[in-house]
mmCIF file with all atom_site columns, C-alpha atoms in Angstrom:
data_model
loop_
_atom_site.group_PDB
_atom_site.id
_atom_site.type_symbol
_atom_site.label_atom_id
_atom_site.label_alt_id
_atom_site.label_comp_id
_atom_site.label_asym_id
_atom_site.label_entity_id
_atom_site.label_seq_id
_atom_site.pdbx_PDB_ins_code
_atom_site.Cartn_x
_atom_site.Cartn_y
_atom_site.Cartn_z
_atom_site.occupancy
_atom_site.B_iso_or_equiv
_atom_site.pdbx_formal_charge
_atom_site.auth_seq_id
_atom_site.auth_comp_id
_atom_site.auth_asym_id
_atom_site.auth_atom_id
_atom_site.pdbx_PDB_model_num
ATOM 1   C CA . MET A 1 1   ? 82.937 73.774  67.136 1.00 0.00 ? 789 MET A CA 1
ATOM 2   C CA . ALA A 1 2   ? 82.235 76.742  64.407 1.00 0.00 ? 790 ALA A CA 1
ATOM 3   C CA . ARG A 1 3   ? 80.134 79.304  64.942 1.00 0.00 ? 791 ARG A CA 1
ATOM 4   C CA . PRO A 1 4   ? 77.352 79.291  62.977 1.00 0.00 ? 792 PRO A CA 1
ATOM 5   C CA . ARG A 1 5   ? 76.965 81.818  60.227 1.00 0.00 ? 793 ARG A CA 1
ATOM 6   C CA . VAL A 1 6   ? 75.197 84.898  59.508 1.00 0.00 ? 794 VAL A CA 1
ATOM 7   C CA . HIS A 1 7   ? 72.288 83.412  57.772 1.00 0.00 ? 795 HIS A CA 1
ATOM 8   C CA . ASP A 1 8   ? 71.836 80.682  60.803 1.00 0.00 ? 796 ASP A CA 1
ATOM 9   C CA . LEU A 1 9   ? 71.979 83.112  63.527 1.00 0.00 ? 797 LEU A CA 1
ATOM 10  C CA . ASP A 1 10  ? 69.113 84.568  61.576 1.00 0.00 ? 798 ASP A CA 1
ATOM 11  C CA . ARG A 1 11  ? 67.436 81.730  60.936 1.00 0.00 ? 799 ARG A CA 1
ATOM 12  C CA . LEU A 1 12  ? 67.495 80.826  64.869 1.00 0.00 ? 800 LEU A CA 1
ATOM 13  C CA . LEU A 1 13  ? 66.089 84.266  65.515 1.00 0.00 ? 801 LEU A CA 1
ATOM 14  C CA . ASP A 1 14  ? 63.337 83.477  63.523 1.00 0.00 ? 802 ASP A CA 1
ATOM 15  C CA . ALA A 1 15  ? 61.936 80.157  64.483 1.00 0.00 ? 803 ALA A CA 1
ATOM 16  C CA . ALA A 1 16  ? 62.299 81.729  67.648 1.00 0.00 ? 804 ALA A CA 1
ATOM 17  C CA . GLU A 1 17  ? 59.195 84.779  67.461 1.00 0.00 ? 805 GLU A CA 1
ATOM 18  C CA . ARG A 1 18  ? 57.433 82.418  65.969 1.00 0.00 ? 806 ARG A CA 1
ATOM 19  C CA . LEU A 1 19  ? 57.765 80.216  69.355 1.00 0.00 ? 807 LEU A CA 1
ATOM 20  C CA . VAL A 1 20  ? 57.380 83.266  71.438 1.00 0.00 ? 808 VAL A CA 1
ATOM 21  C CA . VAL A 1 21  ? 54.749 84.691  69.560 1.00 0.00 ? 809 VAL A CA 1
ATOM 22  C CA . ASP A 1 22  ? 52.625 80.853  69.371 1.00 0.00 ? 810 ASP A CA 1
ATOM 23  C CA . VAL A 1 23  ? 53.902 80.191  72.842 1.00 0.00 ? 811 VAL A CA 1
ATOM 24  C CA . GLY A 1 24  ? 54.682 83.125  74.586 1.00 0.00 ? 812 GLY A CA 1
ATOM 25  C CA . PRO A 1 25  ? 57.434 84.217  75.945 1.00 0.00 ? 813 PRO A CA 1
ATOM 26  C CA . ARG A 1 26  ? 57.059 81.573  79.273 1.00 0.00 ? 814 ARG A CA 1
ATOM 27  C CA . GLY A 1 27  ? 57.054 77.912  76.708 1.00 0.00 ? 815 GLY A CA 1
ATOM 28  C CA . VAL A 1 28  ? 60.045 79.019  74.850 1.00 0.00 ? 816 VAL A CA 1
ATOM 29  C CA . THR A 1 29  ? 63.028 77.102  75.978 1.00 0.00 ? 817 THR A CA 1
ATOM 30  C CA . VAL A 1 30  ? 65.781 76.034  74.491 1.00 0.00 ? 818 VAL A CA 1
ATOM 31  C CA . ARG A 1 31  ? 64.720 72.735  74.304 1.00 0.00 ? 819 ARG A CA 1
ATOM 32  C CA . SER A 1 32  ? 61.991 73.532  72.085 1.00 0.00 ? 820 SER A CA 1
ATOM 33  C CA . LEU A 1 33  ? 64.149 76.375  70.215 1.00 0.00 ? 821 LEU A CA 1
ATOM 34  C CA . ALA A 1 34  ? 66.649 74.106  68.925 1.00 0.00 ? 822 ALA A CA 1
ATOM 35  C CA . ALA A 1 35  ? 63.525 71.459  68.162 1.00 0.00 ? 823 ALA A CA 1
ATOM 36  C CA . ALA A 1 36  ? 61.715 74.183  66.029 1.00 0.00 ? 824 ALA A CA 1
ATOM 37  C CA . ALA A 1 37  ? 64.687 75.777  64.129 1.00 0.00 ? 825 ALA A CA 1
ATOM 38  C CA . GLY A 1 38  ? 66.892 72.035  63.875 1.00 0.00 ? 826 GLY A CA 1
ATOM 39  C CA . VAL A 1 39  ? 69.287 72.517  65.037 1.00 0.00 ? 827 VAL A CA 1
ATOM 40  C CA . SER A 1 40  ? 71.201 71.387  68.454 1.00 0.00 ? 828 SER A CA 1
ATOM 41  C CA . ASN A 1 41  ? 70.930 73.161  71.703 1.00 0.00 ? 829 ASN A CA 1
ATOM 42  C CA . GLY A 1 42  ? 74.923 73.362  71.524 1.00 0.00 ? 830 GLY A CA 1
ATOM 43  C CA . THR A 1 43  ? 74.495 75.162  68.610 1.00 0.00 ? 831 THR A CA 1
ATOM 44  C CA . ILE A 1 44  ? 72.545 78.194  70.354 1.00 0.00 ? 832 ILE A CA 1
ATOM 45  C CA . TYR A 1 45  ? 74.217 78.174  73.435 1.00 0.00 ? 833 TYR A CA 1
ATOM 46  C CA . HIS A 1 46  ? 77.694 78.483  71.237 1.00 0.00 ? 834 HIS A CA 1
ATOM 47  C CA . ALA A 1 47  ? 75.955 81.388  69.074 1.00 0.00 ? 835 ALA A CA 1
ATOM 48  C CA . PHE A 1 48  ? 74.169 83.377  71.949 1.00 0.00 ? 836 PHE A CA 1
ATOM 49  C CA . GLY A 1 49  ? 75.688 82.580  75.417 1.00 0.00 ? 837 GLY A CA 1
ATOM 50  C CA . SER A 1 50  ? 72.243 82.130  76.843 1.00 0.00 ? 838 SER A CA 1
ATOM 51  C CA . LEU A 1 51  ? 68.785 81.193  76.509 1.00 0.00 ? 839 LEU A CA 1
ATOM 52  C CA . GLY A 1 52  ? 68.242 85.427  78.129 1.00 0.00 ? 840 GLY A CA 1
ATOM 53  C CA . ALA A 1 53  ? 70.436 87.152  75.409 1.00 0.00 ? 841 ALA A CA 1
ATOM 54  C CA . LEU A 1 54  ? 68.254 84.770  72.317 1.00 0.00 ? 842 LEU A CA 1
ATOM 55  C CA . MET A 1 55  ? 65.392 87.144  73.749 1.00 0.00 ? 843 MET A CA 1
ATOM 56  C CA . ALA A 1 56  ? 67.246 90.197  74.723 1.00 0.00 ? 844 ALA A CA 1
ATOM 57  C CA . ARG A 1 57  ? 68.408 89.869  70.328 1.00 0.00 ? 845 ARG A CA 1
ATOM 58  C CA . VAL A 1 58  ? 64.680 89.224  69.149 1.00 0.00 ? 846 VAL A CA 1
ATOM 59  C CA . TRP A 1 59  ? 62.906 91.760  70.302 1.00 0.00 ? 847 TRP A CA 1
ATOM 60  C CA . LEU A 1 60  ? 66.729 93.879  70.027 1.00 0.00 ? 848 LEU A CA 1
ATOM 61  C CA . ARG A 1 61  ? 66.052 93.091  65.883 1.00 0.00 ? 849 ARG A CA 1
ATOM 62  C CA . ALA A 1 62  ? 62.254 92.926  65.625 1.00 0.00 ? 850 ALA A CA 1
ATOM 63  C CA . ALA A 1 63  ? 61.986 96.334  67.214 1.00 0.00 ? 851 ALA A CA 1
ATOM 64  C CA . SER A 1 64  ? 64.817 98.080  65.583 1.00 0.00 ? 852 SER A CA 1
ATOM 65  C CA . ASP A 1 65  ? 63.551 97.297  62.386 1.00 0.00 ? 853 ASP A CA 1
ATOM 66  C CA . PHE A 1 66  ? 60.098 98.201  63.661 1.00 0.00 ? 854 PHE A CA 1
ATOM 67  C CA . LEU A 1 67  ? 61.491 102.160 64.568 1.00 0.00 ? 855 LEU A CA 1
ATOM 68  C CA . ASP A 1 68  ? 63.525 102.238 61.309 1.00 0.00 ? 856 ASP A CA 1
ATOM 69  C CA . PHE A 1 69  ? 59.836 101.734 59.181 1.00 0.00 ? 857 PHE A CA 1
ATOM 70  C CA . GLN A 1 70  ? 58.235 103.619 60.851 1.00 0.00 ? 858 GLN A CA 1
ATOM 71  C CA . THR A 1 71  ? 60.462 106.524 61.352 1.00 0.00 ? 859 THR A CA 1
ATOM 72  C CA . GLU A 1 72  ? 60.628 105.770 57.042 1.00 0.00 ? 860 GLU A CA 1
ATOM 73  C CA . LEU A 1 73  ? 57.119 106.193 57.146 1.00 0.00 ? 861 LEU A CA 1
ATOM 74  C CA . ALA A 1 74  ? 56.387 108.975 59.318 1.00 0.00 ? 862 ALA A CA 1
ATOM 75  C CA . GLY A 1 75  ? 59.514 110.865 57.251 1.00 0.00 ? 863 GLY A CA 1
ATOM 76  C CA . GLN A 1 76  ? 57.336 110.566 53.950 1.00 0.00 ? 864 GLN A CA 1
ATOM 77  C CA . GLU A 1 77  ? 54.827 112.747 54.807 1.00 0.00 ? 865 GLU A CA 1
ATOM 78  C CA . ALA A 1 78  ? 55.295 115.914 54.744 1.00 0.00 ? 866 ALA A CA 1
ATOM 79  C CA . ASP A 1 79  ? 52.132 117.290 56.417 1.00 0.00 ? 867 ASP A CA 1
ATOM 80  C CA . PRO A 1 80  ? 52.582 116.580 60.316 1.00 0.00 ? 868 PRO A CA 1
ATOM 81  C CA . VAL A 1 81  ? 49.366 115.249 60.879 1.00 0.00 ? 869 VAL A CA 1
ATOM 82  C CA . ALA A 1 82  ? 49.144 112.308 58.362 1.00 0.00 ? 870 ALA A CA 1
ATOM 83  C CA . ALA A 1 83  ? 53.130 112.224 59.605 1.00 0.00 ? 871 ALA A CA 1
ATOM 84  C CA . ALA A 1 84  ? 51.834 111.242 62.776 1.00 0.00 ? 872 ALA A CA 1
ATOM 85  C CA . ILE A 1 85  ? 48.781 109.045 61.421 1.00 0.00 ? 873 ILE A CA 1
ATOM 86  C CA . ALA A 1 86  ? 51.299 107.027 59.496 1.00 0.00 ? 874 ALA A CA 1
ATOM 87  C CA . ALA A 1 87  ? 53.194 106.200 62.527 1.00 0.00 ? 875 ALA A CA 1
ATOM 88  C CA . ALA A 1 88  ? 50.980 104.957 63.935 1.00 0.00 ? 876 ALA A CA 1
ATOM 89  C CA . ASP A 1 89  ? 49.262 102.611 61.807 1.00 0.00 ? 877 ASP A CA 1
ATOM 90  C CA . ALA A 1 90  ? 52.922 101.260 61.041 1.00 0.00 ? 878 ALA A CA 1
ATOM 91  C CA . PRO A 1 91  ? 52.681 98.338  63.463 1.00 0.00 ? 879 PRO A CA 1
ATOM 92  C CA . ALA A 1 92  ? 49.526 97.113  60.580 1.00 0.00 ? 880 ALA A CA 1
ATOM 93  C CA . ALA A 1 93  ? 51.975 97.808  57.533 1.00 0.00 ? 881 ALA A CA 1
ATOM 94  C CA . PHE A 1 94  ? 54.852 96.472  59.274 1.00 0.00 ? 882 PHE A CA 1
ATOM 95  C CA . ALA A 1 95  ? 52.907 93.080  59.819 1.00 0.00 ? 883 ALA A CA 1
ATOM 96  C CA . ALA A 1 96  ? 53.005 92.964  55.658 1.00 0.00 ? 884 ALA A CA 1
ATOM 97  C CA . ARG A 1 97  ? 56.280 92.432  55.724 1.00 0.00 ? 885 ARG A CA 1
ATOM 98  C CA . ARG A 1 98  ? 57.358 91.077  59.448 1.00 0.00 ? 886 ARG A CA 1
ATOM 99  C CA . PRO A 1 99  ? 54.156 89.407  60.195 1.00 0.00 ? 887 PRO A CA 1
ATOM 100 C CA . GLU A 1 100 ? 55.778 87.238  63.729 1.00 0.00 ? 888 GLU A CA 1
ATOM 101 C CA . ALA A 1 101 ? 57.614 90.289  64.251 1.00 0.00 ? 889 ALA A CA 1
ATOM 102 C CA . ALA A 1 102 ? 54.736 92.380  64.142 1.00 0.00 ? 890 ALA A CA 1
ATOM 103 C CA . ARG A 1 103 ? 52.517 90.455  66.537 1.00 0.00 ? 891 ARG A CA 1
ATOM 104 C CA . LEU A 1 104 ? 55.282 89.755  68.570 1.00 0.00 ? 892 LEU A CA 1
ATOM 105 C CA . LEU A 1 105 ? 55.562 93.739  69.390 1.00 0.00 ? 893 LEU A CA 1
ATOM 106 C CA . ILE A 1 106 ? 52.069 94.331  70.158 1.00 0.00 ? 894 ILE A CA 1
ATOM 107 C CA . THR A 1 107 ? 51.079 90.832  71.678 1.00 0.00 ? 895 THR A CA 1
ATOM 108 C CA . VAL A 1 108 ? 54.289 90.067  74.443 1.00 0.00 ? 896 VAL A CA 1
ATOM 109 C CA . LYS A 1 109 ? 55.334 93.017  76.756 1.00 0.00 ? 897 LYS A CA 1
ATOM 110 C CA . LYS A 1 110 ? 59.033 93.318  76.845 1.00 0.00 ? 898 LYS A CA 1
ATOM 111 C CA . GLU A 1 111 ? 59.938 92.898  80.091 1.00 0.00 ? 899 GLU A CA 1
ATOM 112 C CA . HIS A 1 112 ? 57.633 88.777  79.954 1.00 0.00 ? 900 HIS A CA 1
ATOM 113 C CA . LEU A 1 113 ? 60.529 88.351  77.108 1.00 0.00 ? 901 LEU A CA 1
ATOM 114 C CA . LEU A 1 114 ? 63.687 90.128  78.811 1.00 0.00 ? 902 LEU A CA 1
ATOM 115 C CA . GLY A 1 115 ? 65.751 87.887  81.832 1.00 0.00 ? 903 GLY A CA 1
ATOM 116 C CA . PRO A 1 116 ? 68.223 90.095  84.448 1.00 0.00 ? 904 PRO A CA 1
ATOM 117 C CA . GLN A 1 117 ? 70.863 88.835  83.012 1.00 0.00 ? 905 GLN A CA 1
ATOM 118 C CA . VAL A 1 118 ? 70.991 90.618  79.943 1.00 0.00 ? 906 VAL A CA 1
ATOM 119 C CA . PRO A 1 119 ? 74.398 91.310  78.948 1.00 0.00 ? 907 PRO A CA 1
ATOM 120 C CA . ASP A 1 120 ? 75.555 94.480  78.610 1.00 0.00 ? 908 ASP A CA 1
ATOM 121 C CA . ASP A 1 121 ? 75.999 95.063  75.090 1.00 0.00 ? 909 ASP A CA 1
ATOM 122 C CA . LEU A 1 122 ? 72.443 94.158  74.461 1.00 0.00 ? 910 LEU A CA 1
ATOM 123 C CA . ALA A 1 123 ? 71.298 96.336  77.624 1.00 0.00 ? 911 ALA A CA 1
ATOM 124 C CA . GLY A 1 124 ? 72.837 99.703  76.284 1.00 0.00 ? 912 GLY A CA 1
ATOM 125 C CA . ALA A 1 125 ? 71.308 98.788  72.332 1.00 0.00 ? 913 ALA A CA 1
ATOM 126 C CA . LEU A 1 126 ? 67.958 98.432  74.263 1.00 0.00 ? 914 LEU A CA 1
ATOM 127 C CA . VAL A 1 127 ? 68.749 101.655 75.671 1.00 0.00 ? 915 VAL A CA 1
ATOM 128 C CA . ALA A 1 128 ? 69.286 102.844 72.826 1.00 0.00 ? 916 ALA A CA 1
ATOM 129 C CA . LEU A 1 129 ? 66.331 102.120 71.049 1.00 0.00 ? 917 LEU A CA 1
ATOM 130 C CA . ASP A 1 130 ? 64.209 103.366 73.578 1.00 0.00 ? 918 ASP A CA 1
ATOM 131 C CA . LYS A 1 131 ? 65.715 106.823 72.862 1.00 0.00 ? 919 LYS A CA 1
ATOM 132 C CA . ARG A 1 132 ? 65.521 106.314 69.576 1.00 0.00 ? 920 ARG A CA 1
ATOM 133 C CA . LEU A 1 133 ? 61.838 106.453 69.525 1.00 0.00 ? 921 LEU A CA 1
ATOM 134 C CA . VAL A 1 134 ? 61.333 109.693 71.919 1.00 0.00 ? 922 VAL A CA 1
ATOM 135 C CA . THR A 1 135 ? 63.097 111.227 69.696 1.00 0.00 ? 923 THR A CA 1
ATOM 136 C CA . LEU A 1 136 ? 60.621 110.139 66.561 1.00 0.00 ? 924 LEU A CA 1
ATOM 137 C CA . LEU A 1 137 ? 57.837 111.569 69.225 1.00 0.00 ? 925 LEU A CA 1
ATOM 138 C CA . VAL A 1 138 ? 60.235 114.675 69.610 1.00 0.00 ? 926 VAL A CA 1
ATOM 139 C CA . ARG A 1 139 ? 60.052 115.204 66.146 1.00 0.00 ? 927 ARG A CA 1
ATOM 140 C CA . LEU A 1 140 ? 56.599 114.770 65.487 1.00 0.00 ? 928 LEU A CA 1
ATOM 141 C CA . ALA A 1 141 ? 55.282 117.553 68.519 1.00 0.00 ? 929 ALA A CA 1
ATOM 142 C CA . ASP A 1 142 ? 57.741 119.721 67.636 1.00 0.00 ? 930 ASP A CA 1
ATOM 143 C CA . ARG A 1 143 ? 56.202 119.073 63.395 1.00 0.00 ? 931 ARG A CA 1
ATOM 144 C CA . LEU A 1 144 ? 53.426 119.925 64.964 1.00 0.00 ? 932 LEU A CA 1
ATOM 145 C CA . TRP A 1 145 ? 53.259 121.667 67.392 1.00 0.00 ? 933 TRP A CA 1
ATOM 146 C CA . GLY A 1 146 ? 56.783 123.808 67.547 1.00 0.00 ? 934 GLY A CA 1
ATOM 147 C CA . ARG A 1 147 ? 57.096 121.593 71.184 1.00 0.00 ? 935 ARG A CA 1
ATOM 148 C CA . ARG A 1 148 ? 59.225 119.017 72.347 1.00 0.00 ? 936 ARG A CA 1
ATOM 149 C CA . ASP A 1 149 ? 58.292 119.091 75.542 1.00 0.00 ? 937 ASP A CA 1
ATOM 150 C CA . ALA A 1 150 ? 56.787 116.036 77.868 1.00 0.00 ? 938 ALA A CA 1
ATOM 151 C CA . ARG A 1 151 ? 53.301 117.017 77.915 1.00 0.00 ? 939 ARG A CA 1
ATOM 152 C CA . ALA A 1 152 ? 53.269 117.324 73.732 1.00 0.00 ? 940 ALA A CA 1
ATOM 153 C CA . VAL A 1 153 ? 55.286 114.210 73.925 1.00 0.00 ? 941 VAL A CA 1
ATOM 154 C CA . GLU A 1 154 ? 52.485 112.208 75.861 1.00 0.00 ? 942 GLU A CA 1
ATOM 155 C CA . VAL A 1 155 ? 49.692 113.164 73.428 1.00 0.00 ? 943 VAL A CA 1
ATOM 156 C CA . LEU A 1 156 ? 51.846 111.557 70.737 1.00 0.00 ? 944 LEU A CA 1
ATOM 157 C CA . THR A 1 157 ? 52.535 109.192 72.619 1.00 0.00 ? 945 THR A CA 1
ATOM 158 C CA . THR A 1 158 ? 49.527 107.725 72.879 1.00 0.00 ? 946 THR A CA 1
ATOM 159 C CA . CYS A 1 159 ? 48.843 108.927 68.960 1.00 0.00 ? 947 CYS A CA 1
ATOM 160 C CA . VAL A 1 160 ? 51.862 106.258 67.962 1.00 0.00 ? 948 VAL A CA 1
ATOM 161 C CA . VAL A 1 161 ? 51.627 103.542 71.086 1.00 0.00 ? 949 VAL A CA 1
ATOM 162 C CA . ASP A 1 162 ? 48.699 103.350 72.760 1.00 0.00 ? 950 ASP A CA 1
ATOM 163 C CA . LEU A 1 163 ? 45.979 104.136 70.649 1.00 0.00 ? 951 LEU A CA 1
ATOM 164 C CA . PRO A 1 164 ? 47.427 101.593 67.878 1.00 0.00 ? 952 PRO A CA 1
ATOM 165 C CA . THR A 1 165 ? 48.192 98.680  70.813 1.00 0.00 ? 953 THR A CA 1
ATOM 166 C CA . ALA A 1 166 ? 44.550 98.840  72.495 1.00 0.00 ? 954 ALA A CA 1
ATOM 167 C CA . LEU A 1 167 ? 42.944 98.410  68.268 1.00 0.00 ? 955 LEU A CA 1
ATOM 168 C CA . PHE A 1 168 ? 45.062 96.033  67.365 1.00 0.00 ? 956 PHE A CA 1
ATOM 169 C CA . LEU A 1 169 ? 46.381 94.027  69.966 1.00 0.00 ? 957 LEU A CA 1
ATOM 170 C CA . ARG A 1 170 ? 42.824 91.220  69.212 1.00 0.00 ? 958 ARG A CA 1
ATOM 171 C CA . PRO A 1 171 ? 43.402 90.597  65.869 1.00 0.00 ? 959 PRO A CA 1
ATOM 172 C CA . PHE A 1 172 ? 47.432 90.438  66.099 1.00 0.00 ? 960 PHE A CA 1
ATOM 173 C CA . THR A 1 173 ? 46.498 87.679  69.145 1.00 0.00 ? 961 THR A CA 1
ATOM 174 C CA . GLU A 1 174 ? 44.368 86.089  67.528 1.00 0.00 ? 962 GLU A CA 1
ATOM 175 C CA . GLY A 1 175 ? 46.601 85.481  64.461 1.00 0.00 ? 963 GLY A CA 1
ATOM 176 C CA . GLU A 1 176 ? 43.779 87.526  62.371 1.00 0.00 ? 964 GLU A CA 1
ATOM 177 C CA . PRO A 1 177 ? 44.916 90.069  59.237 1.00 0.00 ? 965 PRO A CA 1
ATOM 178 C CA . ILE A 1 178 ? 43.831 94.273  60.472 1.00 0.00 ? 966 ILE A CA 1
ATOM 179 C CA . SER A 1 179 ? 41.438 94.787  58.342 1.00 0.00 ? 967 SER A CA 1
ATOM 180 C CA . GLU A 1 180 ? 41.192 98.273  56.244 1.00 0.00 ? 968 GLU A CA 1
ATOM 181 C CA . ASP A 1 181 ? 37.894 99.386  59.033 1.00 0.00 ? 969 ASP A CA 1
ATOM 182 C CA . LEU A 1 182 ? 39.835 99.298  62.158 1.00 0.00 ? 970 LEU A CA 1
ATOM 183 C CA . ARG A 1 183 ? 43.256 101.387 60.208 1.00 0.00 ? 971 ARG A CA 1
ATOM 184 C CA . GLY A 1 184 ? 40.888 103.450 59.386 1.00 0.00 ? 972 GLY A CA 1
ATOM 185 C CA . ARG A 1 185 ? 38.925 103.691 63.362 1.00 0.00 ? 973 ARG A CA 1
ATOM 186 C CA . LEU A 1 186 ? 42.696 104.460 63.732 1.00 0.00 ? 974 LEU A CA 1
ATOM 187 C CA . SER A 1 187 ? 43.717 106.972 61.922 1.00 0.00 ? 975 SER A CA 1
ATOM 188 C CA . ALA A 1 188 ? 39.922 108.752 62.990 1.00 0.00 ? 976 ALA A CA 1
ATOM 189 C CA . ALA A 1 189 ? 41.122 108.609 66.847 1.00 0.00 ? 977 ALA A CA 1
ATOM 190 C CA . VAL A 1 190 ? 44.957 109.876 66.472 1.00 0.00 ? 978 VAL A CA 1
ATOM 191 C CA . HIS A 1 191 ? 43.000 112.772 63.682 1.00 0.00 ? 979 HIS A CA 1
ATOM 192 C CA . ALA A 1 192 ? 41.083 113.324 66.887 1.00 0.00 ? 980 ALA A CA 1
ATOM 193 C CA . VAL A 1 193 ? 43.569 113.603 69.596 1.00 0.00 ? 981 VAL A CA 1
ATOM 194 C CA . LEU A 1 194 ? 45.473 115.544 67.277 1.00 0.00 ? 982 LEU A CA 1
ATOM 195 C CA . LEU A 1 195 ? 42.468 118.318 67.175 1.00 0.00 ? 983 LEU A CA 1
ATOM 196 C CA . LEU A 1 196 ? 43.228 119.357 71.050 1.00 0.00 ? 984 LEU A CA 1
ATOM 197 C CA . PRO A 1 197 ? 46.400 120.750 71.624 1.00 0.00 ? 985 PRO A CA 1
ATOM 198 C CA . PRO A 1 198 ? 48.561 119.560 74.443 1.00 0.00 ? 986 PRO A CA 1
ATOM 199 C CA . PRO A 1 199 ? 47.967 120.673 77.879 1.00 0.00 ? 987 PRO A CA 1
ATOM 200 C CA . ARG A 1 200 ? 50.168 124.361 78.726 1.00 0.00 ? 988 ARG A CA 1
ATOM 201 C CA . LYS A 1 201 ? 53.956 123.708 80.023 1.00 0.00 ? 989 LYS A CA 1
ATOM 202 C CA . ASP A 1 202 ? 54.784 123.448 83.077 1.00 0.00 ? 990 ASP A CA 1
#
């Protein structure tokens, strides 16, 4: 069996992304994915080796594309507070481009999607992705306060990860658009958090 072409692999990943968002990670099987994508079970195994590897690839693609987008948005802002707000708002902006991917990243916990048998190359790529997020947070902290320590990064994590997840979880879970009112409230919340400098370094 010939290996599927790149655009066919993307189509499979698109179908898996939609399925995970619709039924949850535990509801995705090779059979249900094959039916959703219009391919055979064998095509999935041949392309990815296992369902676990495919799920890891789904997360990696969505998270990589999002982090690229988030980093770009933050980098476009000259003002550091505006950069942090842009990074926090990125899930809502990303949803206009990739709605299923945005919903996946907010509503599905990574550990629920990734199984215990993630191939080494994908596991390495996932670790590298986490490091890229930390790099973004450190860069924002440095721009805001001239600090790169853990406590400064924790404050940025609250702004860029925790607050958007808390505010956007319900509409993303219910498949609703993120309203401008909610985005404005997120912006106000981030701005308020940033009014207080991080605790003193240990």
